[in-house]
Short mmCIF file of C-alpha atoms in Angstrom, two decimals:
data_model
loop_
_atom_site.label_atom_id
_atom_site.label_comp_id
_atom_site.label_asym_id
_atom_site.label_seq_id
_atom_site.Cartn_x
_atom_site.Cartn_y
_atom_site.Cartn_z
CA MET A 1 -8.07 64.54 41.56
CA ALA A 2 -10.40 66.70 43.62
CA GLU A 3 -8.74 69.35 45.74
CA MET A 4 -9.41 68.20 49.26
CA LYS A 5 -6.11 68.78 50.95
CA GLN A 6 -6.29 69.85 54.56
CA PRO A 7 -4.02 72.76 55.48
CA ASP A 8 -1.72 70.64 57.63
CA GLY A 9 -2.68 67.12 56.69
CA VAL A 10 -1.41 64.61 54.19
CA GLN A 11 -3.66 63.75 51.28
CA ILE A 12 -3.91 60.10 50.33
CA ASP A 13 -5.18 59.13 46.89
CA LEU A 14 -6.41 55.55 46.64
CA ILE A 15 -6.66 54.70 42.99
CA SER A 16 -8.66 51.71 41.90
CA GLY A 17 -7.53 49.20 39.32
CA GLU A 18 -10.60 50.07 37.32
CA ARG A 19 -9.63 53.72 37.10
CA MET A 20 -6.13 52.78 35.97
CA ASP A 21 -7.39 50.33 33.35
CA GLY A 22 -8.67 53.10 31.17
CA MET A 23 -5.39 55.04 31.18
CA ALA A 24 -2.34 54.93 28.95
CA SER A 25 1.03 54.30 30.60
CA MET A 26 2.19 57.90 30.44
CA GLU A 27 -1.16 59.11 31.78
CA LYS A 28 -0.75 56.88 34.81
CA ILE A 29 2.79 58.08 35.36
CA ARG A 30 1.73 61.71 34.99
CA MET A 31 -1.11 61.23 37.44
CA ILE A 32 1.19 59.55 40.00
CA LEU A 33 3.95 62.13 39.73
CA ASP A 34 1.54 65.08 39.78
CA GLY A 35 0.04 63.69 42.97
CA VAL A 36 3.38 62.95 44.59
CA ARG A 37 4.81 66.32 43.63
CA ASP A 38 1.85 67.93 45.39
CA GLY A 39 2.93 66.07 48.51
CA ASN A 40 0.25 63.39 48.30
CA ILE A 41 0.58 59.70 49.00
CA VAL A 42 -0.66 57.70 46.02
CA ILE A 43 -1.88 54.15 46.62
CA LEU A 44 -2.55 52.03 43.57
CA GLU A 45 -4.88 49.09 44.05
CA GLU A 46 -3.24 47.11 41.28
CA GLY A 47 0.17 48.68 40.83
CA LEU A 48 2.00 49.25 37.58
CA SER A 49 3.36 46.91 34.95
CA PRO A 50 7.15 46.42 34.87
CA ASP A 51 7.35 48.55 31.75
CA GLU A 52 5.44 51.34 33.49
CA GLU A 53 7.65 51.01 36.55
CA SER A 54 10.74 51.54 34.43
CA LYS A 55 9.15 54.59 32.80
CA LEU A 56 8.13 55.88 36.22
CA ILE A 57 11.75 55.69 37.38
CA GLU A 58 12.96 57.34 34.18
CA VAL A 59 10.46 60.20 34.30
CA THR A 60 11.03 60.65 38.04
CA MET A 61 14.74 61.06 37.37
CA THR A 62 14.14 63.71 34.74
CA GLU A 63 11.90 65.67 37.13
CA ILE A 64 14.15 65.65 40.17
CA SER A 65 15.09 69.22 40.84
CA PRO A 66 17.13 70.73 43.67
CA ASP A 67 15.07 72.21 46.53
CA GLU A 68 11.92 71.18 44.75
CA PHE A 69 11.61 67.46 44.19
CA ASP A 70 13.92 64.72 45.50
CA GLY A 71 12.19 61.81 43.86
CA ILE A 72 9.84 59.13 45.04
CA GLU A 73 9.64 56.32 47.51
CA ILE A 74 7.79 53.34 46.12
CA GLU A 75 6.82 50.11 47.85
CA SER A 76 4.87 47.10 46.74
CA TYR A 77 4.64 43.55 48.01
CA PRO A 78 7.45 41.38 46.77
CA ARG A 79 6.07 38.93 44.25
CA SER A 80 4.72 35.91 46.00
CA GLU A 81 3.98 33.77 42.97
CA THR A 82 6.67 31.31 42.05
CA ALA A 83 8.88 31.70 39.04
CA GLU A 84 7.12 28.88 37.27
CA ALA A 85 3.71 30.39 37.77
CA SER A 86 4.71 33.79 36.49
CA PHE A 87 6.42 32.17 33.55
CA LEU A 88 3.24 30.26 32.82
CA ASP A 89 1.29 33.47 33.15
CA ARG A 90 3.57 35.05 30.62
CA LEU A 91 3.09 32.11 28.29
CA MET A 92 -0.63 32.66 28.62
CA GLY A 93 -0.11 36.29 27.82
CA LYS A 94 -1.26 37.60 31.17
CA GLU A 95 1.18 39.29 33.40
CA SER A 96 0.20 38.96 37.00
CA THR A 97 1.63 42.19 38.22
CA LYS A 98 -1.37 43.29 40.24
CA LYS A 99 0.01 44.30 43.55
CA LEU A 100 -0.91 47.07 45.94
CA THR A 101 1.66 49.84 45.49
CA VAL A 102 2.36 52.85 47.67
CA ILE A 103 4.14 55.85 46.17
CA GLY A 104 5.04 59.06 47.94
CA PRO A 105 7.51 61.93 47.97
CA ALA A 106 10.96 60.64 49.00
CA ASN A 107 11.28 63.32 51.66
CA GLN A 108 7.95 62.53 53.30
CA ILE A 109 7.61 58.79 53.28
CA GLU A 110 9.81 56.24 54.95
CA THR A 111 9.40 52.48 54.83
CA LEU A 112 9.52 51.01 58.30
CA HIS A 113 8.94 47.40 57.46
CA LYS A 114 8.14 45.32 54.46
CA ASP A 115 7.54 41.65 53.91
CA GLU A 116 5.41 39.57 51.60
CA THR A 117 2.18 40.45 53.38
CA LEU A 118 2.77 43.74 55.15
CA ILE A 119 4.09 47.18 54.24
CA GLN A 120 4.49 49.69 57.06
CA THR A 121 5.38 53.24 56.16
CA LEU A 122 5.78 56.40 58.11
CA VAL A 123 4.41 59.50 56.43
CA SER A 124 5.45 62.90 57.64
CA ARG A 125 4.06 66.29 56.86
CA LYS A 126 6.33 68.39 54.78
CA MET B 1 7.31 21.83 37.23
CA GLY B 2 9.95 19.68 35.58
CA LEU B 3 8.35 20.30 32.24
CA LEU B 4 8.30 24.04 32.77
CA THR B 5 11.90 24.06 33.84
CA GLU B 6 12.70 22.11 30.71
CA LEU B 7 10.69 24.53 28.60
CA LYS B 8 12.39 27.47 30.18
CA SER B 9 15.84 26.17 29.52
CA SER B 10 15.05 25.31 25.92
CA ILE B 11 13.67 28.80 25.42
CA SER B 12 16.74 30.33 26.92
CA ARG B 13 18.86 28.14 24.67
CA ALA B 14 16.83 29.30 21.72
CA ALA B 15 17.28 32.86 22.87
CA SER B 16 21.01 32.42 22.98
CA THR B 17 21.17 31.01 19.47
CA LEU B 18 18.95 33.83 18.30
CA PHE B 19 21.69 36.23 18.96
CA SER B 20 24.76 34.18 18.45
CA GLU B 21 26.01 35.66 15.19
CA GLU B 22 27.25 38.93 13.78
CA ASP B 23 26.82 42.02 15.94
CA PRO B 24 28.14 41.88 19.44
CA LYS B 25 25.41 41.62 22.05
CA ARG B 26 24.92 44.62 24.23
CA ILE B 27 25.03 43.56 27.82
CA GLY B 28 23.96 45.96 30.54
CA ILE B 29 25.47 45.76 33.99
CA TYR B 30 22.78 46.82 36.45
CA GLY B 31 22.48 46.87 40.18
CA PRO B 32 21.85 49.01 43.21
CA PRO B 33 24.49 51.61 44.25
CA ASN B 34 27.73 50.48 45.84
CA ALA B 35 30.25 51.66 48.38
CA GLY B 36 33.89 52.45 47.69
CA LYS B 37 37.24 51.45 49.05
CA CYS B 38 39.58 54.27 49.86
CA LEU B 39 42.44 55.82 51.76
CA GLY B 40 42.37 58.77 54.09
CA PRO B 41 43.45 62.13 52.54
CA ASP B 42 46.79 62.30 54.35
CA GLU B 43 48.06 58.94 53.22
CA LYS B 44 51.21 59.23 51.16
CA VAL B 45 51.50 57.31 47.94
CA LEU B 46 54.80 56.09 46.55
CA LEU B 47 55.37 57.30 43.00
CA ALA B 48 57.36 55.57 40.31
CA ASP B 49 60.26 58.01 40.58
CA GLY B 50 60.74 57.10 44.23
CA THR B 51 59.14 60.27 45.56
CA HIS B 52 55.93 60.32 47.54
CA ARG B 53 52.85 62.52 47.55
CA ARG B 54 49.77 62.83 49.71
CA ILE B 55 46.97 61.06 47.88
CA GLU B 56 44.80 64.15 48.25
CA ASP B 57 47.49 66.21 46.51
CA VAL B 58 47.70 63.69 43.68
CA TYR B 59 43.95 63.99 43.29
CA GLU B 60 43.97 67.78 43.41
CA GLU B 61 46.73 67.97 40.83
CA VAL B 62 44.75 65.79 38.45
CA ALA B 63 41.54 67.72 39.20
CA ALA B 64 43.26 71.01 38.37
CA SER B 65 43.66 69.91 34.76
CA ASP B 66 39.86 69.54 34.47
CA PRO B 67 39.81 65.96 33.19
CA PRO B 68 36.65 63.97 32.36
CA ASP B 69 34.72 62.72 35.37
CA VAL B 70 33.57 59.16 34.75
CA SER B 71 32.03 58.35 38.12
CA ASP B 72 28.67 56.64 38.26
CA ASP B 73 27.67 57.78 41.71
CA PRO B 74 27.04 61.37 42.78
CA HIS B 75 28.98 60.84 46.01
CA GLU B 76 32.06 60.07 43.99
CA THR B 77 34.40 61.78 41.63
CA TRP B 78 36.40 59.56 39.38
CA LEU B 79 38.79 61.47 37.15
CA GLU B 80 40.82 60.35 34.21
CA CYS B 81 44.48 60.73 34.91
CA PRO B 82 47.08 62.21 32.59
CA ALA B 83 49.49 59.51 31.47
CA ASP B 84 52.47 60.85 33.38
CA ILE B 85 51.50 59.77 36.86
CA GLU B 86 53.07 56.41 37.54
CA VAL B 87 53.28 54.29 40.65
CA PRO B 88 55.17 51.12 41.48
CA ALA B 89 52.53 48.40 41.29
CA LEU B 90 52.87 44.91 42.64
CA ARG B 91 52.33 42.23 40.02
CA SER B 92 50.84 38.85 40.70
CA ASP B 93 54.30 37.27 40.61
CA LEU B 94 55.25 39.67 43.44
CA SER B 95 57.60 41.67 41.29
CA VAL B 96 57.13 45.41 41.02
CA GLU B 97 56.54 47.41 37.87
CA ALA B 98 56.09 51.14 37.28
CA THR B 99 52.49 51.47 36.07
CA PRO B 100 50.53 54.54 34.98
CA VAL B 101 47.56 55.52 37.14
CA SER B 102 44.45 55.57 34.94
CA HIS B 103 42.04 57.29 37.32
CA VAL B 104 41.99 59.10 40.63
CA PHE B 105 38.99 58.66 42.85
CA ARG B 106 37.44 60.73 45.61
CA GLN B 107 34.43 60.00 47.71
CA ARG B 108 32.67 61.85 50.49
CA TYR B 109 32.65 59.68 53.59
CA ASP B 110 31.49 60.30 57.12
CA GLY B 111 32.08 57.23 59.21
CA GLN B 112 34.70 54.91 60.48
CA LEU B 113 38.07 54.36 58.92
CA TYR B 114 40.63 51.84 60.14
CA ARG B 115 44.13 52.79 61.17
CA VAL B 116 46.32 49.78 60.52
CA ARG B 117 49.74 49.46 62.20
CA THR B 118 52.39 46.91 61.46
CA ARG B 119 55.27 45.49 63.42
CA LEU B 120 57.79 47.39 61.31
CA GLY B 121 56.07 50.64 62.15
CA ARG B 122 54.05 51.10 58.98
CA GLU B 123 50.74 52.84 59.41
CA VAL B 124 47.92 53.58 57.03
CA THR B 125 44.32 54.75 57.47
CA VAL B 126 41.83 53.26 55.05
CA SER B 127 38.11 52.61 54.66
CA PRO B 128 36.87 49.36 56.23
CA GLU B 129 36.53 47.70 52.83
CA HIS B 130 39.94 48.66 51.56
CA PRO B 131 41.99 45.56 50.79
CA PHE B 132 45.59 44.78 51.58
CA ILE B 133 47.74 42.18 49.92
CA ALA B 134 48.20 39.44 52.48
CA ALA B 135 49.91 36.08 52.76
CA THR B 136 47.35 33.68 54.17
CA ALA B 137 47.12 29.91 54.54
CA ASN B 138 45.52 29.90 51.09
CA GLY B 139 48.36 31.80 49.47
CA VAL B 140 48.68 35.43 48.55
CA GLY B 141 45.39 37.28 48.28
CA THR B 142 43.51 40.33 49.44
CA VAL B 143 42.16 40.92 52.93
CA ARG B 144 39.89 43.85 53.77
CA ALA B 145 40.98 46.26 56.47
CA ASP B 146 38.10 45.25 58.71
CA ASP B 147 39.05 41.60 58.35
CA LEU B 148 42.71 42.14 59.26
CA GLU B 149 43.72 40.51 62.51
CA GLU B 150 46.72 40.84 64.71
CA GLY B 151 49.33 38.69 63.02
CA THR B 152 47.96 38.95 59.49
CA ARG B 153 50.96 39.13 57.17
CA VAL B 154 50.71 42.01 54.74
CA ALA B 155 52.91 42.87 51.78
CA LEU B 156 55.55 45.58 51.90
CA LEU B 157 57.72 46.57 48.98
CA SER B 158 61.27 45.55 49.82
CA SER B 159 63.02 47.00 46.83
CA TYR B 160 62.16 48.99 43.80
CA THR B 161 64.11 50.28 40.81
CA PRO B 162 62.70 53.50 39.36
CA ALA B 163 62.43 53.42 35.60
CA ASP B 164 64.68 56.39 34.91
CA GLY B 165 66.85 56.15 37.98
CA ALA B 166 66.14 59.82 38.74
CA TRP B 167 66.17 60.78 42.38
CA SER B 168 64.84 63.78 44.11
CA SER B 169 65.11 65.18 47.58
CA GLU B 170 61.52 64.13 48.15
CA LEU B 171 62.59 60.52 48.22
CA SER B 172 60.53 58.66 50.78
CA PRO B 173 62.42 58.71 54.09
CA ASP B 174 62.00 54.98 54.39
CA LEU B 175 63.78 54.33 51.14
CA VAL B 176 67.48 53.85 50.95
CA SER B 177 68.99 54.54 47.57
CA ASP B 178 71.72 52.18 46.47
CA GLY B 179 72.80 52.79 42.90
CA GLY B 180 69.75 52.37 40.70
CA THR B 181 67.73 50.42 43.23
CA VAL B 182 65.85 51.78 46.18
CA THR B 183 65.76 49.50 49.14
CA TYR B 184 63.55 49.90 52.13
CA ASP B 185 65.05 49.92 55.57
CA ALA B 186 67.11 46.76 55.97
CA THR B 187 65.44 45.79 59.26
CA TYR B 188 62.82 44.12 57.11
CA HIS B 189 65.15 41.38 56.28
CA ARG B 190 65.98 40.54 59.82
CA HIS B 191 62.38 39.61 60.39
CA ASN B 192 61.27 38.23 57.12
CA VAL B 193 62.50 36.67 53.98
CA ALA B 194 61.85 38.75 50.94
CA THR B 195 59.89 37.14 48.12
CA GLY B 196 60.28 38.81 44.77
CA ASP B 197 60.17 42.52 45.52
CA VAL B 198 58.05 41.98 48.58
CA THR B 199 58.60 41.24 52.21
CA TRP B 200 55.91 40.32 54.70
CA ASP B 201 55.18 42.57 57.64
CA THR B 202 52.74 41.69 60.42
CA VAL B 203 49.68 43.62 61.51
CA VAL B 204 49.90 44.53 65.17
CA GLU B 205 46.83 46.72 65.53
CA THR B 206 43.77 47.91 63.66
CA GLU B 207 41.97 50.76 65.28
CA PRO B 208 38.70 52.35 64.14
CA VAL B 209 38.94 56.13 63.76
CA ASP B 210 36.13 58.54 63.01
CA HIS B 211 36.40 60.38 59.74
CA GLU B 212 34.45 63.21 58.23
CA GLY B 213 35.50 64.39 54.81
CA TYR B 214 36.84 62.97 51.61
CA ILE B 215 38.61 59.68 51.07
CA TYR B 216 40.69 58.81 48.02
CA ASP B 217 41.83 55.99 45.84
CA LEU B 218 43.78 55.38 42.64
CA THR B 219 42.96 53.09 39.76
CA VAL B 220 46.03 51.25 38.59
CA PRO B 221 45.10 49.19 35.53
CA GLU B 222 46.28 45.64 35.18
CA HIS B 223 48.08 45.19 38.48
CA HIS B 224 45.54 46.92 40.72
CA THR B 225 47.94 47.68 43.50
CA PHE B 226 49.96 50.63 44.67
CA ALA B 227 52.00 51.36 47.77
CA THR B 228 52.11 53.93 50.51
CA ALA B 229 55.25 56.03 50.95
CA ASP B 230 56.65 53.56 53.45
CA GLY B 231 56.04 50.60 51.19
CA LEU B 232 52.79 49.08 52.48
CA VAL B 233 51.04 47.59 49.45
CA VAL B 234 47.31 48.21 49.09
CA HIS B 235 44.91 46.96 46.50
CA ASN B 236 42.84 49.16 44.25
CA THR B 237 39.56 48.24 42.73
CA THR B 238 36.59 49.55 40.85
CA LEU B 239 33.86 47.03 41.03
CA ALA B 240 31.81 47.19 37.87
CA ASN B 241 34.85 47.48 35.70
CA ARG B 242 36.41 44.22 36.59
CA ILE B 243 34.64 42.34 33.86
CA ALA B 244 35.64 44.75 31.14
CA ARG B 245 39.12 44.90 32.57
CA ASP B 246 39.63 41.18 32.54
CA TRP B 247 38.46 40.89 28.98
CA THR B 248 40.19 43.69 27.25
CA GLU B 249 43.67 43.60 25.96
CA HIS B 250 45.05 46.38 28.07
CA GLY B 251 42.82 45.86 31.02
CA ASP B 252 41.43 49.33 30.68
CA ALA B 253 38.35 50.42 32.51
CA VAL B 254 35.06 51.09 30.80
CA GLY B 255 35.78 54.48 29.36
CA PRO B 256 33.94 57.75 29.65
CA GLU B 257 32.51 57.50 26.16
CA SER B 258 28.80 57.77 25.68
CA HIS B 259 27.18 56.04 22.74
CA VAL B 260 24.77 58.87 22.12
CA PRO B 261 26.25 62.25 21.18
CA HIS B 262 25.32 64.97 23.68
CA GLU B 263 24.29 62.36 26.14
CA THR B 264 25.58 62.38 29.64
CA ARG B 265 29.12 61.26 30.22
CA ARG B 266 27.73 59.08 32.96
CA ALA B 267 26.96 56.45 30.40
CA ARG B 268 29.92 54.22 30.01
CA ARG B 269 30.29 51.52 27.51
CA LYS B 270 32.97 49.26 26.27
CA GLU B 271 32.49 47.94 22.79
CA ASN B 272 33.62 44.70 21.25
CA VAL B 273 34.85 43.09 24.41
CA GLU B 274 36.06 39.71 23.33
CA ILE B 275 35.84 36.73 25.65
CA GLU B 276 37.37 33.46 24.70
CA ARG B 277 35.73 30.44 26.18
CA ASP B 278 36.41 26.83 25.18
CA GLY B 279 38.07 27.90 21.97
CA LYS B 280 34.99 29.93 21.05
CA SER B 281 35.20 33.67 20.89
CA VAL B 282 32.27 35.77 22.02
CA ARG B 283 31.99 39.48 21.37
CA ILE B 284 29.86 41.68 23.57
CA ASP B 285 29.36 45.37 24.28
CA ILE B 286 29.31 46.18 27.95
CA VAL B 287 27.11 48.99 29.20
CA ASP B 288 28.00 49.94 32.72
CA THR B 289 25.12 51.71 34.41
CA PRO B 290 24.96 53.66 37.64
CA GLY B 291 23.21 52.19 40.65
CA VAL B 292 19.49 52.49 40.13
CA THR B 293 17.47 54.47 42.64
CA THR B 294 14.13 56.30 42.76
CA LYS B 295 15.41 59.35 44.61
CA VAL B 296 18.39 61.68 44.65
CA ASP B 297 18.75 64.40 47.27
CA TYR B 298 21.48 66.87 46.43
CA THR B 299 21.71 68.06 50.04
CA GLU B 300 23.32 64.71 50.84
CA PHE B 301 26.30 65.91 48.84
CA LEU B 302 26.19 69.37 50.31
CA GLU B 303 28.97 68.86 52.78
CA HIS B 304 31.27 71.43 54.22
CA ASP B 305 33.68 71.40 51.30
CA MET B 306 31.30 70.76 48.45
CA GLU B 307 29.71 73.85 47.01
CA LYS B 308 26.03 73.85 46.25
CA ASP B 309 26.68 74.18 42.51
CA ASP B 310 28.84 71.10 42.60
CA ALA B 311 26.32 69.12 44.63
CA VAL B 312 23.52 70.10 42.28
CA ARG B 313 25.60 69.21 39.24
CA ARG B 314 26.44 65.82 40.66
CA SER B 315 22.88 65.02 41.62
CA ARG B 316 21.79 66.05 38.13
CA GLU B 317 24.34 63.70 36.60
CA ALA B 318 23.09 60.90 38.82
CA THR B 319 19.50 61.39 37.74
CA GLU B 320 20.51 61.52 34.08
CA GLY B 321 22.51 58.34 34.49
CA VAL B 322 19.64 56.44 36.07
CA ALA B 323 17.13 57.75 33.50
CA GLU B 324 19.44 56.66 30.72
CA ALA B 325 19.97 53.25 32.30
CA MET B 326 16.21 52.72 32.49
CA HIS B 327 15.77 53.81 28.92
CA TRP B 328 18.46 51.43 27.71
CA LEU B 329 16.91 48.62 29.62
CA ARG B 330 13.73 49.00 27.61
CA GLU B 331 15.29 49.82 24.25
CA ASP B 332 18.89 49.00 23.88
CA VAL B 333 20.31 45.99 25.68
CA ASP B 334 20.30 42.33 24.68
CA GLY B 335 21.03 40.89 28.07
CA VAL B 336 21.66 41.92 31.63
CA VAL B 337 24.24 41.13 34.22
CA TYR B 338 22.64 42.11 37.52
CA VAL B 339 25.18 42.66 40.24
CA LEU B 340 24.03 42.38 43.83
CA ASP B 341 25.92 42.76 47.07
CA ALA B 342 25.68 39.34 48.73
CA ALA B 343 26.09 40.95 52.13
CA GLU B 344 22.96 43.08 51.69
CA ASP B 345 19.28 42.20 51.83
CA PRO B 346 18.22 41.45 48.24
CA PHE B 347 14.51 42.06 48.94
CA THR B 348 14.59 45.75 48.16
CA GLN B 349 11.99 47.52 46.10
CA VAL B 350 14.57 48.56 43.52
CA ASN B 351 15.84 45.01 43.07
CA THR B 352 12.34 43.56 42.87
CA MET B 353 11.26 46.16 40.33
CA LEU B 354 14.38 45.91 38.20
CA ILE B 355 14.32 42.13 38.01
CA GLY B 356 10.62 42.40 37.11
CA ILE B 357 11.40 44.92 34.39
CA ILE B 358 14.21 42.77 33.00
CA GLU B 359 11.93 39.71 32.99
CA SER B 360 9.15 41.58 31.26
CA GLN B 361 11.58 42.50 28.49
CA ASP B 362 12.43 38.80 28.14
CA LEU B 363 16.09 39.61 28.46
CA PRO B 364 18.50 36.89 29.49
CA VAL B 365 19.69 37.81 32.96
CA LEU B 366 22.55 36.51 35.00
CA ILE B 367 22.62 37.46 38.66
CA LEU B 368 26.05 37.97 40.17
CA ALA B 369 26.23 37.72 43.94
CA ASN B 370 29.24 39.89 44.58
CA LYS B 371 31.34 40.36 47.73
CA ILE B 372 31.28 36.72 48.78
CA ASP B 373 34.55 37.48 50.55
CA LEU B 374 32.50 39.19 53.27
CA GLU B 375 31.57 37.19 56.32
CA GLU B 376 27.96 38.33 56.27
CA ALA B 377 27.52 37.42 52.61
CA SER B 378 24.75 34.95 51.81
CA ILE B 379 24.41 33.54 48.33
CA GLN B 380 21.41 31.50 49.40
CA ARG B 381 19.50 34.63 50.39
CA ILE B 382 19.88 35.93 46.84
CA ARG B 383 18.94 32.55 45.34
CA ASN B 384 15.84 32.55 47.53
CA ALA B 385 14.95 36.05 46.43
CA PHE B 386 15.26 35.30 42.72
CA PRO B 387 14.83 31.53 42.39
CA GLN B 388 13.88 31.84 38.74
CA HIS B 389 17.39 32.99 37.79
CA GLU B 390 20.81 31.52 38.03
CA THR B 391 22.93 33.20 40.66
CA ILE B 392 26.70 33.07 40.33
CA PRO B 393 28.72 33.90 43.43
CA LEU B 394 31.87 35.95 43.00
CA SER B 395 34.22 38.35 44.59
CA ALA B 396 35.08 40.96 41.99
CA LEU B 397 37.50 42.39 44.51
CA GLU B 398 39.46 39.22 45.03
CA GLY B 399 38.82 37.84 41.58
CA ASP B 400 37.22 34.75 43.09
CA ASN B 401 35.15 32.58 40.78
CA MET B 402 35.60 34.93 37.83
CA ASP B 403 36.12 31.93 35.54
CA GLU B 404 32.63 30.69 36.21
CA VAL B 405 31.29 34.21 35.71
CA TYR B 406 32.87 34.38 32.27
CA ASP B 407 31.75 30.86 31.38
CA LYS B 408 28.20 31.80 32.26
CA ILE B 409 28.32 35.11 30.43
CA ALA B 410 29.57 33.33 27.33
CA GLU B 411 26.86 30.72 27.78
CA TYR B 412 24.05 33.21 28.35
CA PHE B 413 25.01 35.94 25.95
CA GLY B 414 27.35 34.29 23.49
#
């Protein structure tokens, strides 16, 4: 990511699905955590796969460090597709996990409201 | 839709036959973090020899011997107890038996406790969720402190015979020694008829009191009850362990063992748990995981009497536990029991992600909607949140609907 952080602002990285497509799981996780650990808000156009989400939680846990990093806040829209549809998708071999996902440092981002169509978060400067 | 439902169920049947033989299936118990049920530090606990101790002192004595800590939440300490601490525990037939305490439990808690007073002058201060043994229209069961009403009939020990008949000057002042049997103040019997070793006292007042500091509890295997110094019987419980407890011969909790050498002690598993259902025996390994979260802030544990080192250590254990739980979910479990609090909103990011992860691993998953004893519990809300999975309501605390839980576990994972 280019270094564009304002002295007292919050940097937001909006990462396209296309950019993510060319990355391996651990690369994505590294990119997200590097951004978040720098105090940035990372917004993924298409989110992560369930497998990547579980690795993200696991790696986040191993990086939590007192006075340095408290972990992440992550929000995405709850799945709107029905169980049958996602099962069918899985039968067809395509996992419809594309969902806008917001990730930020746990101590700087707070979810105010979330429903199937709206995520409201409050971001504070560190 | 009907076809897909059909297809789904035949696939899940196929999945269950796939792993029906030989090695026990490894079933992970997952869910978000949970709250505890405890007593205030000054509450006195009746011991098996007829003496009484402050629960905080019991805890500190155990802690001084540096026993293994098996807690799964950084706010909690859950220590293995040496075998020599015994308490009179109330059995389901309302008789009393001296029973060893398996664990002592301490939790940091800033919030409201309830001071409960009874007609016979008993008083105890407990967390809102802490259950009492009560006689209700539906028989004898548990009632949480915050659900107690004026007039609720709660159990008091009426008599108790210490195992070795040894007395000490610390004998609870409310106990009257008569030969080998200790009897509580005889005024009980003017008000109530004793049943077994129990008499029924009546709640006259519950009063919220602010508390800042630690709260405590004991784990008493098998009978899950102990009594305060003046005989008021309270329940004990440790949520995630109920399943293992009910299925194992001695009712012991999931132990502190870790399956991987050098791994964190936060990983707890119980191997070869045998469930018998309809004449068929099913063997499973239970992996009890800590509540999954995406953040851990050690300063939350940095309270006035917890040193920074301790807080850091506990937060580190929590992160290791969650990391390990996530790893297992991808690599090392054959099925998942997902425990949700029916009184809480199920639409949380952690729940949505975890269910998604479990589904993507094609693991059979059974959702347990726990705490249905609470007024605000809604099973439908959980069914709406995860309509693709079967949701079984239960109260692990009260033991409600456990039969169906075991039937389903045998069906899903057997």
